[in-house]
Amino acid sequence: MAASRKLDANGISGTNKWSTVQLEDAIRSFSTEIIHVTARSYVFVCLVNTDSGTPFISALELRPLHNATYNTETGSLVLARRLDIGSTTNATVRFPNDIYDRVWQTHNWAKLISSQTDDYQEQNSYDPPSSVMTTAVTSTNATEPLSFSIGIEGSASQYYTYMHFAEIAILQANQSREFDVYLNGQKWYGPIFPRYLSTNTIFTRSALNGGKFQFSLNKTGDATLPPLINAIEIYTVLELLQPQSDQEDVDAIMNIKSAYRIERNWQGDPCSPPDYLWEGLNCSYNDDDLPRIISLNLSSSGLTGEINRYISNLTLLQSLDLSNNSLTGSVPDFLSKLSSLKFLNLSGNQLTGTVPPPLTESVGGNPELCASVSCNDNNNKKKYVVPVAVSVAALFVIIGAALAIWRRSLKRRKKQEEAGEIMVAQTRRTSEALESRKLKRQFTYFEVVQITNNFGSVLGRGGFGTVYHGYLDDIEVAVKTLSPSSVQGYKEFQAEVKLLLRVHHKNLTSLVGYCEEANNMVLIYEYMANGNLKHHLSGEQPDILSWEGRLRVALEAAQGLEYLHNGCKPPIVHRDVKTTNILLDAKFQAKLSDFGLSRIFPNEDDSHVTTTIAGTPGYLDPEYNITTWLTEKSDVYSFGVVLLEIITSRPVIAKNDDADKIHLSNWVSSMLDMGDIKAIADPRLHGDFDVNSLWKVTELAMACVSETSSERPNMTQVVMELKECLATEMARTREGSRSPQSNNAVNLMALNLHTEISPLAR
């Protein structure tokens, strides 16, 4: 720290006060830590001067955490204490020992015990450092409880506490360690059986409200050894009640700032908190709504260029002052369409052209502006003089020449039209010929019988009908026949044929041909030797699909779906994404299939189409099911369920012990609340996976199955995330087996943070 004076500054997370920093001298340092779930893709951190010295910061560090840890009912968590209980070195522990770079202070108050090995075996999602978990404290007397307290009498603070336990001694056959946790004299949790070098974390699920809280670890009657504890974390709750500005307004004003290179101290949230409103802005504050920008004053700000189109996105703007700048170009029509705009000042600029009628009184001081179209005509009359004195003889010469040219052009046009008709006919025939070559082969029913050897080999049966194995010119094919009793019927048959004739992608099944003859409707596909994904996840195959193999299948299926959404114009929504519709070829390449329910958006700019509900229970988007609005995010929901199946190999809808039906996403959510990610994974994988890739895929899947479509990622984002997960797993398998500690390593987020006021410190 570079100052030997008192400095008092307020740190604001987003729009809310986070902490007060007070530095007494240049020797002592100060740090504060918050665990905050961001509602947006960015975080504003502002240092505010409180008239005690210029605010400054030495370092700002961000670390990503698992979504399943450090959950609160409301608010964010500010660190009070994080203690390595029982340290043998009295040294602070942080990165690289802690993969999240949490700082663990040492604290001993009871009998110290430590492990005889540093080879830690198993972590949970909180991942406290192994060096912290291989030491502990226990009560001196085996019959005495181990007690500690948090909080202060009379305090209004709310607390969350997280206790980490692990057995660090190899117990003999006649030894046992078992204890209960008491809170203020009442049993709160237990019994706890700490496992050898395996982290177990217990925590307060709701905040402890105000005052002092006494915890006690009491040995049960069956135990021979006293209780122990390895580490503890204590946080206070910070309620962030001040809302952030409307996102569209924020995006608009940030784009305006960038376009005009505005050098004002415009940082943080534009409208919040009201005491630190951006210069030149006024905002509306309604208890029921987010703060909105209603006034923008950029007068005499050195603006150049045209009036920026992002101003039109400030939809509640009531006052706009752009006077006394060097703006050029025309007055855009969008200004007249701002329904709330009451005051507009564009004077003192260099604007040209005509003015939209409603704005004629707001553009004084721009000499080149015209209030109507007629002024352009007047200007033209001033600039150009049309000669009127032409001799009669010359006029006749000109008229005669024009008539001669006209006769010749008539003859030429007649010949061109005759030739054009011939060319159009030839072009039409050529186009039809080219189009017919693009179409897949249409087979007769007699040919289908030959291809399938009289329908001798059945591959499977579904809602559409029976699928048969066949050969076409020595190439294996799958032949799907429409059953007369099919609930999908002729409409879906036509839809699938039309769609597959126009889409081509390596991760979509290829249509070899079709047959439509009388009541016989048949689709002929490329043969997928390894069946569908559901078959490989259900345990029917003796060979278990590895974690890397599962990630590869997920990525390839996602790529096929992403092509339908973004590679096709207009976009296509599949409407029936599920594991039985993801097929695997001889090389286990995944391809999306069954497009009978797919819908093509009539207009690629449409956000949704209204349609009857269709799909498979369990995979069906709940928002679509309620509103009948089909969007690309409906496929994202279904794909999220597929990801959960890939992770767990569990059924999408299962019955619990009470015979109630539970959706797979609800089961995974309940397991994540317990913080044990490994319990979610398919047990047949036997832990052979990178834990971080498992976490990332699980979080991605849970984001995909969000109840609200706006909270789901799009398929482009899904593809990018899966590529990263696959790369992580492939790197692990290339390196060979690793220790549990290294298997839990993560890459820390690299940040490049700076302000626009001063240069970077380094």
Coordinates of N, CA and C in Angstrom, one line a residue, residues 451-605:
I451 N -35.0 -55.0 -51.5 CA -33.9 -54.4 -50.6 C -34.0 -55.1 -49.2
T452 N -35.1 -55.4 -48.7 CA -35.3 -55.9 -47.3 C -35.4 -57.4 -47.3
N453 N -35.2 -58.1 -48.5 CA -35.3 -59.5 -48.6 C -36.7 -60.0 -48.1
N454 N -37.7 -59.3 -48.6 CA -39.1 -59.6 -48.2 C -39.3 -59.3 -46.7
F455 N -38.7 -58.2 -46.2 CA -38.8 -57.8 -44.8 C -38.5 -58.9 -43.8
G456 N -37.3 -59.5 -44.1 CA -36.9 -60.7 -43.3 C -36.2 -60.4 -42.0
S457 N -35.6 -59.2 -41.9 CA -34.8 -58.9 -40.7 C -35.2 -57.6 -40.0
V458 N -35.8 -57.7 -38.8 CA -36.3 -56.6 -38.0 C -35.2 -55.9 -37.2
L459 N -35.1 -54.6 -37.3 CA -34.1 -53.9 -36.4 C -34.8 -53.3 -35.2
G460 N -36.0 -53.0 -35.3 CA -36.7 -52.4 -34.2 C -38.1 -51.9 -34.6
R461 N -38.9 -51.5 -33.6 CA -40.2 -51.0 -33.8 C -40.5 -49.7 -33.0
G462 N -41.2 -48.8 -33.6 CA -41.5 -47.5 -32.9 C -42.9 -47.1 -33.3
G463 N -43.1 -45.8 -32.9 CA -44.4 -45.2 -33.1 C -44.7 -45.1 -34.6
F464 N -43.7 -44.9 -35.4 CA -43.9 -44.7 -36.9 C -44.2 -46.1 -37.5
G465 N -43.6 -47.1 -37.1 CA -43.8 -48.5 -37.7 C -42.6 -49.3 -37.4
T466 N -42.4 -50.3 -38.2 CA -41.3 -51.3 -38.0 C -40.1 -50.9 -38.9
V467 N -38.9 -51.1 -38.4 CA -37.6 -50.8 -39.1 C -36.9 -52.1 -39.4
Y468 N -36.6 -52.2 -40.7 CA -36.0 -53.5 -41.2 C -34.6 -53.2 -41.7
H469 N -33.8 -54.3 -41.7 CA -32.4 -54.3 -42.2 C -32.5 -54.6 -43.7
G470 N -31.7 -54.0 -44.5 CA -31.7 -54.3 -45.9 C -30.3 -53.9 -46.6
Y471 N -30.2 -54.3 -47.9 CA -29.0 -54.0 -48.6 C -29.5 -53.3 -49.9
L472 N -28.7 -52.3 -50.3 CA -28.9 -51.5 -51.5 C -27.6 -51.4 -52.2
D473 N -27.4 -52.2 -53.3 CA -26.1 -52.3 -54.0 C -25.0 -52.6 -53.0
D474 N -25.2 -53.6 -52.2 CA -24.2 -54.1 -51.2 C -23.9 -53.1 -50.1
I475 N -24.8 -52.1 -50.0 CA -24.6 -51.1 -48.9 C -25.8 -51.4 -47.9
E476 N -25.4 -51.5 -46.6 CA -26.4 -51.7 -45.6 C -27.3 -50.5 -45.4
V477 N -28.6 -50.7 -45.3 CA -29.5 -49.6 -45.1 C -30.6 -50.0 -44.0
A478 N -31.2 -49.0 -43.4 CA -32.3 -49.3 -42.5 C -33.6 -48.8 -43.2
V479 N -34.6 -49.6 -43.2 CA -35.8 -49.4 -44.0 C -37.0 -49.2 -43.0
K480 N -37.5 -48.0 -42.9 CA -38.6 -47.7 -41.9 C -39.9 -47.6 -42.6
T481 N -40.8 -48.5 -42.2 CA -42.1 -48.6 -42.9 C -43.2 -47.9 -42.0
L482 N -44.2 -47.2 -42.7 CA -45.2 -46.6 -41.9 C -46.3 -47.6 -41.7
S483 N -46.6 -47.8 -40.4 CA -47.7 -48.8 -40.0 C -49.0 -48.1 -40.2
P484 N -50.0 -48.9 -40.7 CA -51.4 -48.3 -40.9 C -52.0 -47.8 -39.6
S485 N -51.5 -48.3 -38.5 CA -52.1 -47.8 -37.2 C -51.2 -46.7 -36.6
S486 N -50.2 -46.2 -37.3 CA -49.3 -45.2 -36.8 C -50.0 -44.0 -36.3
V487 N -49.7 -43.5 -35.1 CA -50.3 -42.3 -34.7 C -49.7 -41.1 -35.3
Q488 N -48.5 -41.2 -35.9 CA -47.9 -40.1 -36.6 C -48.4 -39.9 -38.0
G489 N -48.5 -41.0 -38.7 CA -49.3 -40.9 -40.0 C -48.6 -40.2 -41.1
Y490 N -49.4 -40.0 -42.1 CA -48.9 -39.5 -43.4 C -48.2 -38.1 -43.3
K491 N -48.8 -37.3 -42.5 CA -48.3 -35.9 -42.3 C -46.8 -35.9 -41.9
E492 N -46.5 -36.7 -40.9 CA -45.1 -36.8 -40.4 C -44.2 -37.4 -41.4
F493 N -44.7 -38.4 -42.2 CA -43.9 -39.0 -43.3 C -43.5 -38.0 -44.3
Q494 N -44.5 -37.2 -44.7 CA -44.2 -36.1 -45.7 C -43.2 -35.1 -45.1
A495 N -43.4 -34.7 -43.8 CA -42.5 -33.7 -43.2 C -41.1 -34.2 -43.2
E496 N -40.9 -35.5 -42.8 CA -39.5 -36.0 -42.7 C -38.9 -36.1 -44.1
V497 N -39.6 -36.5 -45.1 CA -39.1 -36.6 -46.4 C -38.6 -35.2 -46.9
K498 N -39.5 -34.2 -46.8 CA -39.2 -32.9 -47.2 C -38.0 -32.3 -46.5
L499 N -37.9 -32.5 -45.2 CA -36.8 -31.9 -44.4 C -35.5 -32.6 -44.8
L500 N -35.5 -33.9 -44.9 CA -34.2 -34.6 -45.1 C -33.8 -34.4 -46.6
L501 N -34.6 -33.9 -47.4 CA -34.2 -33.6 -48.8 C -33.4 -32.3 -48.9
R502 N -33.6 -31.5 -47.8 CA -33.0 -30.1 -47.9 C -31.8 -30.0 -46.9
V503 N -31.7 -30.9 -45.9 CA -30.6 -30.7 -44.9 C -29.5 -31.7 -45.1
H504 N -28.3 -31.3 -44.9 CA -27.1 -32.2 -45.0 C -26.1 -31.9 -44.0
H505 N -25.8 -32.8 -43.1 CA -24.8 -32.6 -42.0 C -24.3 -33.9 -41.5
K506 N -23.1 -34.0 -41.2 CA -22.4 -35.2 -40.8 C -23.1 -35.8 -39.5
N507 N -23.8 -35.0 -38.7 CA -24.4 -35.4 -37.5 C -25.9 -35.5 -37.6
L508 N -26.4 -35.6 -38.8 CA -27.8 -35.9 -39.1 C -27.9 -37.1 -40.0
T509 N -28.8 -38.0 -39.6 CA -28.9 -39.3 -40.5 C -29.3 -38.9 -41.9
S510 N -28.7 -39.6 -42.8 CA -28.9 -39.4 -44.3 C -30.1 -40.2 -44.8
L511 N -30.9 -39.6 -45.6 CA -32.0 -40.3 -46.2 C -31.5 -40.8 -47.6
V512 N -31.5 -42.1 -47.7 CA -31.0 -42.7 -49.0 C -32.1 -42.7 -50.0
G513 N -33.4 -42.9 -49.6 CA -34.5 -42.8 -50.5 C -35.8 -43.0 -49.8
Y514 N -36.9 -43.1 -50.6 CA -38.2 -43.3 -50.0 C -39.1 -43.9 -51.0
C515 N -40.2 -44.4 -50.5 CA -41.3 -45.0 -51.3 C -42.6 -44.5 -50.9
E516 N -43.4 -44.0 -51.9 CA -44.7 -43.6 -51.6 C -45.6 -44.1 -52.7
E517 N -46.2 -45.3 -52.4 CA -46.9 -46.0 -53.5 C -48.2 -46.6 -52.8
A518 N -49.3 -46.1 -53.3 CA -50.6 -46.5 -52.7 C -50.5 -46.2 -51.2
N519 N -50.8 -47.3 -50.4 CA -50.7 -47.1 -48.9 C -49.4 -47.5 -48.3
N520 N -48.4 -47.7 -49.2 CA -47.1 -48.2 -48.7 C -46.2 -46.9 -48.7
M521 N -45.8 -46.5 -47.5 CA -44.9 -45.4 -47.3 C -43.7 -45.9 -46.5
V522 N -42.5 -45.6 -47.1 CA -41.3 -46.2 -46.6 C -40.2 -45.2 -46.7
L523 N -39.3 -45.1 -45.6 CA -38.1 -44.3 -45.6 C -36.9 -45.2 -45.5
I524 N -35.9 -44.9 -46.4 CA -34.7 -45.7 -46.4 C -33.5 -44.8 -46.0
Y525 N -32.9 -45.2 -44.8 CA -31.8 -44.5 -44.3 C -30.5 -45.2 -44.4
E526 N -29.4 -44.5 -44.1 CA -28.1 -45.2 -43.9 C -28.2 -46.0 -42.7
Y527 N -27.5 -47.1 -42.7 CA -27.6 -48.1 -41.6 C -26.7 -47.6 -40.4
M528 N -27.2 -47.6 -39.2 CA -26.4 -47.2 -38.1 C -26.1 -48.4 -37.2
A529 N -24.9 -48.9 -37.4 CA -24.6 -50.3 -36.9 C -24.7 -50.4 -35.3
N530 N -24.5 -49.3 -34.6 CA -24.5 -49.4 -33.1 C -25.7 -49.0 -32.5
G531 N -26.8 -48.9 -33.2 CA -28.1 -48.6 -32.6 C -28.2 -47.2 -32.1
N532 N -29.1 -47.1 -31.0 CA -29.3 -45.8 -30.5 C -28.6 -45.6 -29.1
L533 N -28.5 -44.4 -28.7 CA -27.8 -44.1 -27.5 C -28.5 -44.7 -26.3
K534 N -29.8 -44.7 -26.2 CA -30.5 -45.2 -25.1 C -30.1 -46.7 -24.8
H535 N -29.9 -47.4 -25.9 CA -29.5 -48.8 -25.7 C -28.1 -49.0 -25.0
H536 N -27.2 -48.0 -25.2 CA -25.9 -48.1 -24.6 C -25.9 -47.5 -23.2
L537 N -26.9 -46.7 -22.8 CA -26.9 -46.2 -21.5 C -27.7 -47.1 -20.5
S538 N -28.6 -47.9 -21.1 CA -29.5 -48.7 -20.3 C -28.9 -50.0 -19.7
G539 N -27.6 -50.3 -20.0 CA -27.0 -51.4 -19.5 C -27.2 -52.7 -20.3
E540 N -27.8 -52.6 -21.5 CA -28.1 -53.8 -22.3 C -26.8 -54.2 -23.0
Q541 N -25.8 -53.3 -23.1 CA -24.6 -53.7 -23.8 C -23.6 -54.1 -22.8
P542 N -22.8 -55.1 -23.0 CA -21.7 -55.5 -22.0 C -20.6 -54.5 -21.9
D543 N -20.3 -53.8 -23.0 CA -19.3 -52.8 -23.0 C -19.8 -51.4 -22.6
I544 N -19.3 -50.9 -21.5 CA -19.8 -49.6 -21.0 C -19.2 -48.5 -21.8
L545 N -20.1 -47.5 -22.2 CA -19.6 -46.3 -23.0 C -18.8 -45.5 -22.0
S546 N -17.5 -45.2 -22.3 CA -16.7 -44.4 -21.4 C -17.2 -43.0 -21.3
W547 N -16.6 -42.3 -20.3 CA -16.9 -40.9 -20.2 C -16.5 -40.1 -21.4
E548 N -15.3 -40.3 -21.9 CA -14.9 -39.6 -23.1 C -15.9 -40.0 -24.3
G549 N -16.2 -41.2 -24.4 CA -17.2 -41.6 -25.5 C -18.5 -40.9 -25.3
R550 N -19.0 -40.8 -24.1 CA -20.3 -40.1 -23.8 C -20.2 -38.6 -24.2
L551 N -19.1 -38.0 -23.8 CA -18.9 -36.6 -24.2 C -18.8 -36.4 -25.7
R552 N -18.2 -37.3 -26.4 CA -18.1 -37.2 -27.8 C -19.5 -37.4 -28.5
V553 N -20.2 -38.3 -28.0 CA -21.6 -38.5 -28.5 C -22.4 -37.3 -28.3
A554 N -22.4 -36.7 -27.1 CA -23.1 -35.5 -26.7 C -22.7 -34.4 -27.6
L555 N -21.4 -34.2 -27.8 CA -21.0 -33.1 -28.7 C -21.5 -33.2 -30.1
E556 N -21.4 -34.5 -30.7 CA -21.8 -34.7 -32.1 C -23.3 -34.5 -32.2
A557 N -24.1 -35.0 -31.3 CA -25.5 -34.7 -31.3 C -25.9 -33.3 -31.2
A558 N -25.1 -32.6 -30.3 CA -25.3 -31.1 -30.2 C -25.0 -30.4 -31.5
Q559 N -24.0 -30.8 -32.2 CA -23.6 -30.2 -33.4 C -24.7 -30.3 -34.5
G560 N -25.3 -31.5 -34.5 CA -26.4 -31.7 -35.5 C -27.6 -30.8 -35.2
L561 N -27.9 -30.7 -33.9 CA -29.0 -29.8 -33.5 C -28.7 -28.4 -33.7
E562 N -27.4 -28.0 -33.5 CA -27.0 -26.6 -33.7 C -27.1 -26.2 -35.2
Y563 N -26.8 -27.2 -36.1 CA -27.0 -27.0 -37.5 C -28.4 -26.7 -37.9
L564 N -29.4 -27.5 -37.3 CA -30.8 -27.3 -37.6 C -31.2 -25.9 -37.2
H565 N -30.7 -25.4 -36.0 CA -31.1 -24.1 -35.5 C -30.5 -22.9 -36.2
N566 N -29.2 -23.1 -36.5 CA -28.4 -21.9 -37.1 C -27.9 -22.1 -38.5
G567 N -27.7 -23.4 -38.9 CA -27.2 -23.6 -40.3 C -28.3 -23.7 -41.3
C568 N -29.5 -23.8 -40.9 CA -30.6 -23.9 -41.8 C -31.4 -22.5 -41.8
K569 N -31.7 -22.0 -43.0 CA -32.4 -20.8 -43.1 C -33.7 -21.0 -43.9
P570 N -34.9 -20.9 -43.3 CA -35.1 -20.5 -41.9 C -34.8 -21.7 -41.0
P571 N -34.7 -21.4 -39.7 CA -34.3 -22.5 -38.7 C -35.3 -23.6 -38.6
I572 N -34.9 -24.7 -38.1 CA -35.7 -25.9 -37.9 C -35.6 -26.3 -36.5
V573 N -36.8 -26.6 -35.9 CA -36.8 -27.1 -34.5 C -37.2 -28.6 -34.6
H574 N -36.4 -29.5 -34.0 CA -36.5 -30.9 -34.1 C -37.8 -31.4 -33.4
R575 N -38.1 -31.0 -32.2 CA -39.3 -31.3 -31.4 C -39.3 -32.7 -30.8
D576 N -38.3 -33.5 -31.0 CA -38.4 -34.8 -30.4 C -37.0 -35.3 -30.1
V577 N -36.2 -34.5 -29.5 CA -34.8 -34.9 -29.2 C -34.8 -35.8 -27.9
K578 N -34.3 -37.0 -28.1 CA -34.2 -37.9 -27.0 C -33.1 -39.0 -27.3
T579 N -32.8 -39.8 -26.4 CA -31.7 -40.7 -26.6 C -32.0 -41.8 -27.6
T580 N -33.2 -42.1 -27.8 CA -33.6 -43.1 -28.8 C -33.5 -42.6 -30.2
N581 N -33.5 -41.2 -30.3 CA -33.3 -40.6 -31.6 C -31.9 -40.1 -31.9
I582 N -31.0 -40.6 -31.1 CA -29.5 -40.3 -31.3 C -28.9 -41.7 -31.7
L583 N -28.5 -41.8 -33.0 CA -28.1 -43.1 -33.5 C -26.5 -43.1 -33.6
L584 N -25.9 -44.3 -33.5 CA -24.5 -44.4 -33.6 C -24.1 -45.3 -34.7
D585 N -23.2 -44.9 -35.6 CA -22.7 -45.7 -36.7 C -21.6 -46.7 -36.2
A586 N -21.0 -47.3 -37.2 CA -20.0 -48.4 -36.9 C -18.8 -47.8 -36.1
K587 N -18.5 -46.5 -36.3 CA -17.4 -45.8 -35.6 C -17.9 -45.1 -34.4
F588 N -19.1 -45.3 -34.0 CA -19.7 -44.6 -32.8 C -19.9 -43.1 -33.1
Q589 N -19.9 -42.7 -34.3 CA -20.3 -41.3 -34.6 C -21.8 -41.1 -34.4
A590 N -22.1 -40.1 -33.7 CA -23.6 -39.8 -33.3 C -24.2 -39.0 -34.4
K591 N -25.5 -39.4 -34.7 CA -26.3 -38.7 -35.7 C -27.7 -38.6 -35.2
L592 N -28.3 -37.4 -35.3 CA -29.6 -37.1 -34.9 C -30.6 -37.7 -35.9
S593 N -31.7 -38.3 -35.5 CA -32.6 -38.9 -36.4 C -34.1 -38.6 -36.1
D594 N -35.0 -39.1 -36.9 CA -36.4 -39.0 -36.7 C -36.9 -37.6 -36.7
F595 N -37.2 -37.1 -37.9 CA -37.6 -35.7 -38.1 C -39.1 -35.5 -38.4
G596 N -39.9 -36.5 -38.1 CA -41.3 -36.5 -38.4 C -42.0 -35.3 -37.7
L597 N -41.6 -34.9 -36.5 CA -42.3 -33.9 -35.8 C -41.6 -32.5 -36.0
S598 N -40.6 -32.5 -36.7 CA -39.8 -31.2 -36.9 C -40.7 -30.1 -37.5
R599 N -40.4 -28.9 -37.1 CA -41.1 -27.7 -37.7 C -40.1 -26.7 -38.2
I600 N -40.4 -26.2 -39.4 CA -39.6 -25.2 -40.1 C -40.2 -23.9 -39.7
F601 N -39.4 -22.9 -39.2 CA -40.0 -21.6 -39.0 C -40.3 -20.9 -40.3
P602 N -41.5 -20.4 -40.4 CA -41.9 -19.8 -41.7 C -41.0 -18.6 -42.0
N603 N -40.6 -17.9 -41.0 CA -39.7 -16.7 -41.2 C -38.6 -16.8 -40.2
E604 N -37.4 -16.7 -40.7 CA -36.2 -16.9 -39.8 C -36.1 -15.9 -38.7
D605 N -36.8 -14.7 -38.9 CA -36.8 -13.7 -37.8 C -37.9 -14.0 -36.7

